[in-house]
Short mmCIF file of C-alpha atoms and ligand atoms in Angstrom, two decimals:
data_model
loop_
_atom_site.label_atom_id
_atom_site.label_comp_id
_atom_site.label_asym_id
_atom_site.label_seq_id
_atom_site.Cartn_x
_atom_site.Cartn_y
_atom_site.Cartn_z
CA MET L 31 -19.76 168.47 73.45
CA SER L 32 -22.56 168.56 76.00
CA ALA L 33 -21.95 167.59 79.59
CA GLY L 34 -22.38 163.90 80.32
CA LYS L 35 -21.34 162.89 76.82
CA LYS L 36 -18.50 160.44 76.65
CA ARG L 37 -16.45 159.44 73.65
CA VAL L 38 -15.85 155.93 72.42
CA PHE L 39 -13.25 154.90 69.87
CA ILE L 40 -13.49 151.40 68.41
CA LYS L 41 -10.60 149.95 66.42
CA THR L 42 -11.81 147.10 64.23
CA TYR L 43 -9.67 144.24 62.98
CA GLY L 44 -10.58 141.30 60.77
CA CYS L 45 -13.77 140.40 59.03
CA GLN L 46 -16.95 142.23 58.04
CA MET L 47 -18.73 140.60 60.94
CA ASN L 48 -16.45 142.61 63.22
CA VAL L 49 -17.19 145.78 61.26
CA TYR L 50 -20.87 145.13 61.78
CA ASP L 51 -20.37 144.26 65.46
CA SER L 52 -18.45 147.49 66.04
CA GLY L 53 -21.51 149.34 64.79
CA ARG L 54 -23.72 147.35 67.16
CA MET L 55 -21.37 148.12 70.07
CA THR L 56 -21.63 151.81 69.24
CA ASP L 57 -25.41 151.44 69.29
CA ALA L 58 -25.40 149.50 72.57
CA LEU L 59 -23.32 152.28 74.17
CA ALA L 60 -25.40 155.20 72.92
CA PRO L 61 -27.99 155.00 75.74
CA SER L 62 -25.09 155.29 78.24
CA GLY L 63 -24.13 158.62 76.65
CA TYR L 64 -21.27 157.46 74.43
CA VAL L 65 -20.74 159.07 71.06
CA PRO L 66 -18.32 157.53 68.55
CA VAL L 67 -15.11 159.41 67.70
CA ALA L 68 -12.53 158.72 64.99
CA ASP L 69 -9.38 158.96 67.11
CA ALA L 70 -8.18 157.21 70.23
CA GLU L 71 -6.54 160.34 71.67
CA SER L 72 -9.76 162.06 72.64
CA ALA L 73 -11.67 158.92 73.69
CA ASP L 74 -12.91 158.05 77.17
CA LEU L 75 -13.42 154.45 76.13
CA ILE L 76 -11.21 152.59 73.67
CA LEU L 77 -12.33 149.22 72.40
CA LEU L 78 -10.19 146.89 70.30
CA ASN L 79 -12.48 144.65 68.26
CA THR L 80 -9.99 141.87 67.56
CA CYS L 81 -9.59 138.98 65.12
CA HIS L 82 -8.13 135.59 65.96
CA ILE L 83 -8.26 133.88 62.60
CA ARG L 84 -4.58 133.98 61.80
CA GLU L 85 -1.15 134.51 63.24
CA LYS L 86 0.04 136.87 65.90
CA ALA L 87 -3.44 137.98 66.86
CA ALA L 88 -2.68 138.16 70.57
CA GLU L 89 0.76 139.72 69.96
CA LYS L 90 -0.90 142.50 67.95
CA VAL L 91 -3.30 143.13 70.81
CA TYR L 92 -0.45 143.33 73.34
CA SER L 93 1.50 145.81 71.23
CA GLU L 94 -1.62 147.93 70.72
CA LEU L 95 -2.26 147.81 74.48
CA GLY L 96 1.31 149.01 74.99
CA ARG L 97 0.51 152.10 72.90
CA LEU L 98 -2.77 152.66 74.71
CA ARG L 99 -1.03 152.67 78.08
CA ALA L 100 0.45 156.08 77.19
CA LEU L 101 -3.00 157.47 76.34
CA LYS L 102 -4.43 156.11 79.55
CA GLU L 103 -1.66 157.69 81.57
CA ALA L 104 -1.97 161.01 79.74
CA GLY L 105 -5.70 160.98 80.48
CA ALA L 106 -5.10 160.22 84.14
CA ALA L 107 -2.61 163.11 84.36
CA GLU L 108 -5.45 165.41 83.18
CA GLY L 109 -7.83 163.84 85.68
CA ARG L 110 -9.71 162.03 82.91
CA GLU L 111 -10.39 158.32 83.15
CA VAL L 112 -9.72 156.37 79.96
CA LEU L 113 -11.16 152.86 79.87
CA VAL L 114 -9.67 150.23 77.59
CA GLY L 115 -11.53 147.13 76.48
CA VAL L 116 -10.64 144.10 74.37
CA ALA L 117 -13.54 142.75 72.32
CA GLY L 118 -13.89 140.26 69.46
CA CYS L 119 -12.45 136.82 68.96
CA VAL L 120 -9.12 137.30 70.74
CA ALA L 121 -11.12 138.44 73.77
CA GLN L 122 -13.20 135.30 73.56
CA ALA L 123 -10.20 132.98 73.13
CA GLU L 124 -7.54 134.56 75.31
CA GLY L 125 -9.19 137.46 77.08
CA GLU L 126 -8.69 136.36 80.66
CA GLU L 127 -5.01 135.74 80.02
CA ILE L 128 -4.68 139.18 78.40
CA ALA L 129 -6.39 140.85 81.36
CA ARG L 130 -4.03 139.04 83.73
CA ARG L 131 -0.94 140.05 81.79
CA SER L 132 -1.84 143.62 80.89
CA LYS L 133 -2.76 146.13 83.53
CA VAL L 134 -4.11 148.46 80.84
CA VAL L 135 -7.21 146.36 80.21
CA ASP L 136 -10.38 147.36 82.06
CA LEU L 137 -12.74 145.00 80.33
CA VAL L 138 -12.79 141.94 78.12
CA VAL L 139 -15.91 141.26 76.12
CA GLY L 140 -16.52 138.35 73.75
CA PRO L 141 -18.70 138.58 70.64
CA GLN L 142 -21.63 136.88 72.40
CA SER L 143 -21.76 139.47 75.19
CA TYR L 144 -21.91 142.88 73.53
CA GLN L 145 -25.40 143.48 74.87
CA ARG L 146 -23.79 143.52 78.34
CA LEU L 147 -21.37 146.37 77.51
CA PRO L 148 -23.21 149.19 79.34
CA GLU L 149 -23.47 147.16 82.52
CA MET L 150 -19.85 146.00 82.25
CA ILE L 151 -18.58 149.53 81.68
CA ALA L 152 -20.43 150.73 84.75
CA ARG L 153 -18.38 148.23 86.76
CA ALA L 154 -15.06 148.82 84.94
CA GLY L 155 -12.11 150.93 86.03
CA LYS L 156 -12.17 149.80 89.63
CA GLY L 157 -9.01 147.72 89.59
CA ARG L 158 -9.66 144.25 88.26
CA ALA L 159 -10.76 143.85 84.65
CA VAL L 160 -14.43 143.04 84.08
CA ILE L 161 -14.72 139.88 81.98
CA GLY L 162 -17.67 138.92 79.77
CA THR L 163 -16.86 135.87 77.70
CA ASP L 164 -19.71 133.52 78.52
CA PHE L 165 -21.74 132.19 75.68
CA ALA L 166 -24.96 133.89 76.68
CA THR L 167 -28.00 131.65 76.65
CA ALA L 168 -30.21 134.56 75.64
CA ASP L 169 -30.30 135.41 71.96
CA LYS L 170 -27.63 138.01 71.33
CA PHE L 171 -29.51 139.21 68.27
CA ALA L 172 -32.65 139.81 70.30
CA ALA L 173 -30.79 141.42 73.19
CA LEU L 174 -28.72 143.94 71.22
CA ALA L 175 -30.03 147.43 70.72
CA LYS L 176 -31.72 148.11 67.40
CA PRO L 177 -29.11 149.31 64.93
CA SER L 178 -28.97 153.04 64.41
CA ALA L 179 -28.67 154.65 60.99
CA PRO L 180 -25.96 153.07 58.85
CA PRO L 181 -22.60 154.85 59.05
CA ARG L 182 -22.06 157.50 56.40
CA GLU L 183 -19.74 155.38 54.30
CA ALA L 184 -22.44 152.69 54.20
CA ARG L 185 -25.22 154.97 52.99
CA TYR L 186 -26.10 152.95 49.91
CA ALA L 187 -24.53 149.53 50.51
CA ALA L 188 -24.89 148.08 53.99
CA PHE L 189 -24.08 144.88 55.87
CA LEU L 190 -26.71 142.99 57.81
CA THR L 191 -25.74 140.12 60.11
CA VAL L 192 -28.21 137.25 59.85
CA GLN L 193 -26.23 134.36 61.25
CA GLU L 194 -23.35 133.84 63.57
CA GLY L 195 -21.16 131.00 64.67
CA CYS L 196 -20.14 127.77 63.06
CA ASP L 197 -20.71 124.05 63.65
CA LYS L 198 -18.43 122.84 60.89
CA PHE L 199 -15.20 122.44 62.85
CA CYS L 200 -12.76 122.63 59.99
CA THR L 201 -9.61 121.36 61.68
CA PHE L 202 -7.64 124.58 61.05
CA CYS L 203 -10.23 127.07 62.27
CA VAL L 204 -10.88 128.82 65.59
CA VAL L 205 -14.26 130.23 64.67
CA PRO L 206 -16.37 127.40 66.18
CA TYR L 207 -14.54 128.05 69.46
CA THR L 208 -14.58 131.86 69.44
CA ARG L 209 -17.99 132.49 67.89
CA GLY L 210 -19.74 129.40 69.18
CA ALA L 211 -22.48 127.32 67.60
CA GLU L 212 -24.49 128.37 64.55
CA VAL L 213 -27.26 130.76 65.51
CA SER L 214 -29.69 132.34 63.05
CA ARG L 215 -31.43 135.63 63.54
CA ALA L 216 -35.21 135.46 63.15
CA ALA L 217 -36.63 136.34 59.71
CA PRO L 218 -39.00 139.13 60.86
CA ALA L 219 -36.16 140.98 62.60
CA ILE L 220 -33.99 140.70 59.49
CA LEU L 221 -36.78 141.92 57.23
CA ASP L 222 -37.50 144.84 59.58
CA GLU L 223 -33.87 145.88 59.57
CA ALA L 224 -33.71 145.62 55.77
CA ARG L 225 -36.87 147.75 55.42
CA ARG L 226 -35.39 150.35 57.70
CA LEU L 227 -32.13 150.37 55.73
CA ALA L 228 -34.15 150.79 52.53
CA SER L 229 -36.08 153.69 54.04
CA GLU L 230 -32.72 155.35 54.74
CA GLY L 231 -31.68 155.05 51.11
CA VAL L 232 -29.70 151.79 51.22
CA ARG L 233 -29.94 149.99 47.87
CA GLU L 234 -27.60 147.05 48.41
CA VAL L 235 -27.60 144.70 51.38
CA THR L 236 -24.93 142.10 52.07
CA LEU L 237 -26.09 139.41 54.47
CA LEU L 238 -23.31 138.38 56.82
CA GLY L 239 -22.63 135.19 58.71
CA GLN L 240 -19.67 132.95 59.40
CA ASN L 241 -21.73 130.30 57.66
CA VAL L 242 -24.39 132.50 56.20
CA ASN L 243 -25.91 129.84 53.97
CA ALA L 244 -26.56 127.67 57.03
CA TRP L 245 -29.16 130.30 58.01
CA THR L 246 -32.51 128.74 58.96
CA GLY L 247 -35.71 130.35 60.06
CA GLU L 248 -39.44 130.39 59.70
CA GLY L 249 -41.59 132.06 57.13
CA PRO L 250 -45.25 132.96 57.44
CA GLY L 251 -47.27 130.18 59.08
CA GLY L 252 -44.15 128.68 60.59
CA ARG L 253 -42.93 127.25 57.28
CA PRO L 254 -39.26 126.26 57.46
CA TRP L 255 -37.10 128.72 55.57
CA GLY L 256 -33.53 128.57 54.31
CA LEU L 257 -31.44 131.41 52.96
CA GLY L 258 -33.03 131.09 49.51
CA HIS L 259 -36.47 131.89 50.94
CA LEU L 260 -35.08 134.76 52.97
CA LEU L 261 -33.45 136.23 49.86
CA HIS L 262 -36.79 136.05 48.03
CA ALA L 263 -38.46 137.97 50.84
CA LEU L 264 -35.67 140.56 50.94
CA ALA L 265 -35.78 141.03 47.16
CA GLY L 266 -39.45 141.98 47.56
CA ILE L 267 -38.65 145.01 49.71
CA PRO L 268 -39.03 148.17 47.62
CA GLY L 269 -35.71 149.98 47.36
CA ILE L 270 -33.53 146.92 47.93
CA ASP L 271 -32.12 146.40 44.45
CA ARG L 272 -29.02 144.38 45.18
CA LEU L 273 -28.42 141.45 47.50
CA ARG L 274 -25.27 139.57 48.39
CA TYR L 275 -24.34 137.11 51.11
CA THR L 276 -21.07 135.95 52.60
CA THR L 277 -19.43 133.57 53.67
CA SER L 278 -20.80 130.27 52.49
CA HIS L 279 -19.83 126.65 53.07
CA PRO L 280 -20.21 124.43 49.99
CA ARG L 281 -22.19 121.86 52.02
CA ASP L 282 -24.94 124.37 52.76
CA MET L 283 -25.71 125.41 49.16
CA ASP L 284 -29.17 123.84 48.99
CA ASP L 285 -31.49 123.64 45.98
CA ALA L 286 -33.65 126.59 47.04
CA LEU L 287 -30.57 128.79 47.39
CA ILE L 288 -29.25 127.76 43.98
CA ALA L 289 -32.71 128.45 42.52
CA ALA L 290 -32.63 131.93 44.09
CA HIS L 291 -29.57 132.67 41.94
CA ARG L 292 -31.67 131.77 38.91
CA ASP L 293 -34.85 133.60 39.97
CA LEU L 294 -33.73 136.80 41.65
CA ASP L 295 -32.30 139.60 39.54
CA ALA L 296 -31.44 141.41 42.73
CA LEU L 297 -29.11 138.64 43.81
CA MET L 298 -25.76 139.75 42.43
CA PRO L 299 -23.95 137.31 40.16
CA TYR L 300 -21.01 136.92 42.49
CA LEU L 301 -20.52 134.25 45.13
CA HIS L 302 -17.81 133.79 47.68
CA LEU L 303 -17.52 130.03 48.01
CA PRO L 304 -14.33 129.00 49.79
CA VAL L 305 -12.81 125.65 48.87
CA GLN L 306 -9.54 125.98 50.87
CA SER L 307 -7.76 123.20 48.93
CA GLY L 308 -8.14 121.30 45.67
CA SER L 309 -6.85 118.02 47.10
CA ASP L 310 -9.24 115.36 48.36
CA ARG L 311 -6.70 114.16 50.90
CA ILE L 312 -6.30 117.66 52.35
CA LEU L 313 -10.03 118.39 52.19
CA ALA L 314 -10.59 115.27 54.29
CA ALA L 315 -7.86 116.25 56.76
CA MET L 316 -9.45 119.69 56.99
CA ASN L 317 -12.80 118.05 57.79
CA ARG L 318 -14.45 120.02 54.99
CA ARG L 319 -16.77 117.07 54.39
CA HIS L 320 -16.86 117.41 50.62
CA THR L 321 -14.58 116.31 47.81
CA ARG L 322 -13.03 118.24 44.98
CA ALA L 323 -15.57 116.67 42.59
CA ASP L 324 -18.49 117.68 44.88
CA TYR L 325 -17.28 121.26 44.78
CA LEU L 326 -16.81 121.35 41.02
CA ARG L 327 -20.27 119.84 40.52
CA LEU L 328 -21.73 122.49 42.77
CA VAL L 329 -20.01 125.28 40.84
CA GLU L 330 -21.43 123.82 37.65
CA ARG L 331 -24.98 123.70 39.06
CA ILE L 332 -24.76 127.30 40.26
CA ARG L 333 -23.41 128.37 36.86
CA ALA L 334 -26.27 126.57 35.16
CA ALA L 335 -28.69 128.56 37.35
CA ARG L 336 -26.93 131.87 36.76
CA PRO L 337 -24.58 131.76 33.77
CA ASP L 338 -22.99 135.17 34.41
CA ILE L 339 -22.03 134.31 38.00
CA ALA L 340 -18.44 134.81 39.12
CA PHE L 341 -16.85 133.02 42.05
CA SER L 342 -14.35 134.01 44.65
CA GLY L 343 -12.66 131.68 47.09
CA ASP L 344 -10.46 131.27 50.12
CA PHE L 345 -7.36 129.08 49.94
CA ILE L 346 -4.87 127.88 52.49
CA THR L 347 -1.35 126.84 51.53
CA GLY L 348 0.80 124.52 53.61
CA PHE L 349 -1.95 122.84 55.61
CA PRO L 350 -0.31 120.02 57.65
CA GLY L 351 0.70 117.13 55.41
CA GLU L 352 0.18 119.08 52.15
CA SER L 353 2.48 117.52 49.52
CA ASP L 354 3.57 118.96 46.18
CA ALA L 355 0.90 116.80 44.54
CA ASP L 356 -1.80 118.15 46.89
CA PHE L 357 -0.74 121.69 46.12
CA ALA L 358 -0.79 120.93 42.39
CA ASP L 359 -4.45 119.92 42.86
CA THR L 360 -5.12 123.33 44.41
CA LEU L 361 -3.50 125.12 41.46
CA ALA L 362 -5.56 122.94 39.14
CA ILE L 363 -8.87 123.79 40.80
CA VAL L 364 -8.03 127.49 40.44
CA GLU L 365 -7.66 126.89 36.71
CA GLU L 366 -10.85 124.87 36.50
CA VAL L 367 -13.09 127.30 38.35
CA GLY L 368 -11.45 130.49 37.06
CA TYR L 369 -12.12 132.60 40.15
CA ALA L 370 -12.78 136.30 39.64
CA SER L 371 -10.91 136.99 42.87
CA SER L 372 -9.71 135.10 45.92
CA PHE L 373 -8.18 135.35 49.33
CA THR L 374 -5.09 133.27 50.00
CA PHE L 375 -3.62 132.43 53.37
CA LYS L 376 -0.58 130.63 54.66
CA TYR L 377 -1.69 127.99 57.09
CA SER L 378 -1.30 129.24 60.65
CA PRO L 379 -1.59 126.77 63.54
CA ARG L 380 -4.28 128.03 65.90
CA PRO L 381 -3.90 126.85 69.49
CA GLY L 382 -6.51 124.29 70.44
CA THR L 383 -7.48 123.31 66.89
CA PRO L 384 -6.86 119.71 65.71
CA ALA L 385 -4.59 120.72 62.81
CA ALA L 386 -2.20 122.51 65.16
CA ALA L 387 -1.20 119.07 66.48
CA MET L 388 -0.63 117.56 63.01
CA ASP L 389 2.68 117.37 61.11
CA GLN L 390 3.51 120.89 60.02
CA VAL L 391 4.80 122.03 56.63
CA ALA L 392 7.97 124.13 56.62
CA GLU L 393 7.44 127.89 56.60
CA GLU L 394 9.42 128.43 53.34
CA VAL L 395 7.28 125.83 51.59
CA LYS L 396 4.07 127.54 52.75
CA SER L 397 5.38 130.90 51.54
CA GLU L 398 6.60 129.63 48.20
CA ARG L 399 3.23 127.95 47.53
CA LEU L 400 1.38 131.07 48.62
CA GLN L 401 3.28 133.12 46.03
CA ARG L 402 2.60 130.65 43.24
CA LEU L 403 -1.06 130.45 44.15
CA GLN L 404 -1.39 134.22 44.31
CA ALA L 405 0.22 134.55 40.89
CA ALA L 406 -2.31 132.10 39.42
CA ILE L 407 -5.22 133.86 41.10
CA GLU L 408 -4.08 137.30 39.99
CA ARG L 409 -3.82 136.07 36.41
CA HIS L 410 -7.44 134.92 36.56
CA GLN L 411 -8.58 138.11 38.27
CA ARG L 412 -6.93 140.24 35.57
CA ALA L 413 -8.45 138.10 32.84
CA PHE L 414 -11.89 138.39 34.41
CA ASN L 415 -11.60 142.16 34.69
CA ALA L 416 -10.14 142.50 31.19
CA ALA L 417 -13.13 140.60 29.83
CA ARG L 418 -15.41 143.35 31.22
CA VAL L 419 -13.78 145.96 28.95
CA GLY L 420 -16.19 146.87 26.17
CA THR L 421 -19.20 145.49 28.04
CA VAL L 422 -21.90 147.34 29.96
CA ALA L 423 -22.14 146.85 33.73
CA GLU L 424 -24.66 148.22 36.19
CA VAL L 425 -22.88 150.25 38.83
CA LEU L 426 -24.24 151.38 42.18
CA PHE L 427 -22.62 154.78 42.73
CA GLU L 428 -21.69 155.19 46.37
CA ARG L 429 -19.29 158.11 46.60
CA ARG L 430 -17.21 160.74 44.87
CA GLY L 431 -14.37 159.35 42.77
CA ARG L 432 -10.65 159.78 43.07
CA HIS L 433 -10.52 162.93 40.96
CA PRO L 434 -12.78 165.98 40.70
CA GLY L 435 -15.78 165.30 38.49
CA GLN L 436 -15.55 161.55 39.10
CA ILE L 437 -17.98 159.32 40.90
CA ALA L 438 -17.28 155.78 42.07
CA GLY L 439 -19.24 152.68 42.84
CA ARG L 440 -19.20 148.94 42.45
CA ALA L 441 -19.92 146.59 39.60
CA PRO L 442 -22.05 143.47 40.23
CA TRP L 443 -18.78 141.52 40.75
CA LEU L 444 -17.61 143.96 43.43
CA GLN L 445 -14.86 145.72 41.48
CA PRO L 446 -14.66 149.46 42.15
CA VAL L 447 -15.69 151.46 39.05
CA GLN L 448 -14.74 155.08 38.37
CA VAL L 449 -16.54 157.29 35.83
CA GLN L 450 -16.84 160.98 34.96
CA GLY L 451 -20.28 161.85 36.23
CA ASP L 452 -22.40 164.18 38.21
CA GLU L 453 -22.56 163.79 41.97
CA SER L 454 -26.34 163.73 41.75
CA LEU L 455 -25.97 160.14 40.53
CA ILE L 456 -24.54 159.03 43.87
CA GLY L 457 -27.04 156.61 45.38
CA SER L 458 -28.35 155.40 42.04
CA ILE L 459 -27.60 152.46 39.81
CA ALA L 460 -26.54 153.34 36.28
CA ARG L 461 -25.23 151.53 33.23
CA VAL L 462 -21.56 152.01 32.53
CA THR L 463 -19.58 150.99 29.47
CA ILE L 464 -16.31 149.66 30.85
CA SER L 465 -13.41 151.17 28.91
CA ARG L 466 -10.25 150.19 30.74
CA LEU L 467 -8.82 148.84 33.97
CA ASP L 468 -6.01 149.75 36.29
CA ALA L 469 -4.56 147.83 39.22
CA ASN L 470 -7.70 147.78 41.35
CA SER L 471 -10.48 149.51 39.49
CA LEU L 472 -12.49 149.48 36.33
CA HIS L 473 -13.00 152.75 34.48
CA GLY L 474 -15.84 153.58 32.15
CA GLU L 475 -18.36 156.00 30.75
CA LEU L 476 -22.01 156.35 31.60
CA ALA L 477 -23.76 154.40 28.90
CA GLY L 478 -26.38 156.01 26.71
CA ARG L 479 -28.35 158.64 28.43
CA ASP L 480 -26.98 160.00 31.63
CA LEU L 481 -29.77 158.45 33.67
CA PRO L 482 -30.14 155.88 36.41
CA VAL L 483 -31.33 152.51 35.07
CA GLU L 484 -34.59 152.68 36.95
CA MET L 485 -35.51 155.80 34.95
CA ILE L 486 -34.69 154.21 31.60
CA ALA L 487 -36.60 151.00 32.18
N1 LIG J 130 -4.69 129.45 58.88
C1 LIG J 130 -4.80 130.06 57.67
N2 LIG J 130 -5.97 130.48 57.17
C2 LIG J 130 -7.07 130.29 57.91
N3 LIG J 130 -8.34 130.61 57.69
C3 LIG J 130 -9.08 130.21 58.76
N4 LIG J 130 -8.28 129.65 59.68
C4 LIG J 130 -7.03 129.68 59.17
C5 LIG J 130 -5.78 129.24 59.65
N5 LIG J 130 -5.66 128.62 60.82
C6 LIG J 130 -8.81 131.21 56.45
C7 LIG J 130 -9.76 130.27 55.71
C8 LIG J 130 -11.10 130.92 55.92
C9 LIG J 130 -10.71 132.39 55.99
C10 LIG J 130 -11.72 133.28 56.61
O1 LIG J 130 -9.53 132.38 56.76
O2 LIG J 130 -9.41 130.28 54.35
O3 LIG J 130 -12.02 130.66 54.89
FE1 LIG J 131 -14.05 128.04 60.15
FE2 LIG J 131 -14.75 125.98 58.60
FE3 LIG J 131 -16.58 127.20 60.14
FE4 LIG J 131 -15.59 128.47 57.99
S1 LIG J 131 -16.80 126.58 57.97
S2 LIG J 131 -15.88 129.34 60.05
S3 LIG J 131 -13.47 127.76 57.97
S4 LIG J 131 -14.82 126.03 60.84
#
């Protein structure tokens, strides 16, 4: 390693937004001479990119900091300074407290302040921790360094953050407090980044945002744009063959976005549309601002636009006041929608959120409901995957498979797919006849001629 180069190790917890942000932090640090490394032991700067969404977030950070103390001391013994920073949502919510309690921490940086990292690091390591948790008034998107090439594992399918923050204030959720108000990145910057990704060989782009479908912007001539318009523009970029977006709030699925599911082949037939609960009483207490019937109607409209679409959801069990009847409504909505996959969570009171002060459900009840819900969801997931057997799916091959001679990629509905095939197909989209499934993956054979779809067309 050349003189002057320093090594940064970033440990990422939580959502894809954090994965993306860790990449942007790496980029922001590059001009200061930092190169990313894959292990904490050799790093000069260790950043924990934390998540606050559920339980024990701060405890996890403290125990990780305990481990890092040893590395810091070992570095000091060799005359090497090791800086430790806490980033992400725990930093935003509890960073100052963490810095007070842990002597290991040299800096605390919230998600709105990553553009300040170089300047903060220059001041760090001089005793007191440097804190950056203001909600910057300047546009974080504009201020951050331009992303570098996508990481190797994201060569063909990349994430692109287009929106951040949330104004919905669901009563269980910390995001509006840790990530702040909804902010959209400007359309030209998004399109530029997508073009650059395409020029580097990326074929699939997943737009990220805490409330991605609340994205707003301007098209040519200052015309107001929503996510549907943006998707149209992105689908027009040569090389971008697949688009996805996550996570969406049911209230922000507008007509233009639903029409995009009808009109854009590139928009994959898979939508993550959390409902959280199937009970109107609980939906109201959660401040979701829609009913069970609203949600089911929406699902129907999206299915009418794109009949092969599959849904995934997020669910919470044991929200304060949830009765057996409320939970039965949640199980029923799972049956009605028939989700292809879902994420399930036990309700976890987050300090400072309204639901934390409501009447809590006993822990055993939350756990028992979680298990029943997971069983129902797994049954649907297996049925959905089993229904793929014997059909042909287009797969974007992204990497070598588990065994020699295998390549692996993803189906339109995000399942991993393994086939026997030549490595030269990695990076292309090919038709695969699905032949069987195992616990997590679909298996199949390249359909017809051993050629990427774009060459058959
Ligand atoms: N407890 C449990 N689950 C939560 N989620 C958000 N906040 C909480 C909480 N306090 C879940 C929601 C959300 C997903 C990202 O995390 O289901 O959609
Ligand atoms: Fe949290 Fe609700 Fe906003 Fe999603 S929509 S980030 S659950 S407050």
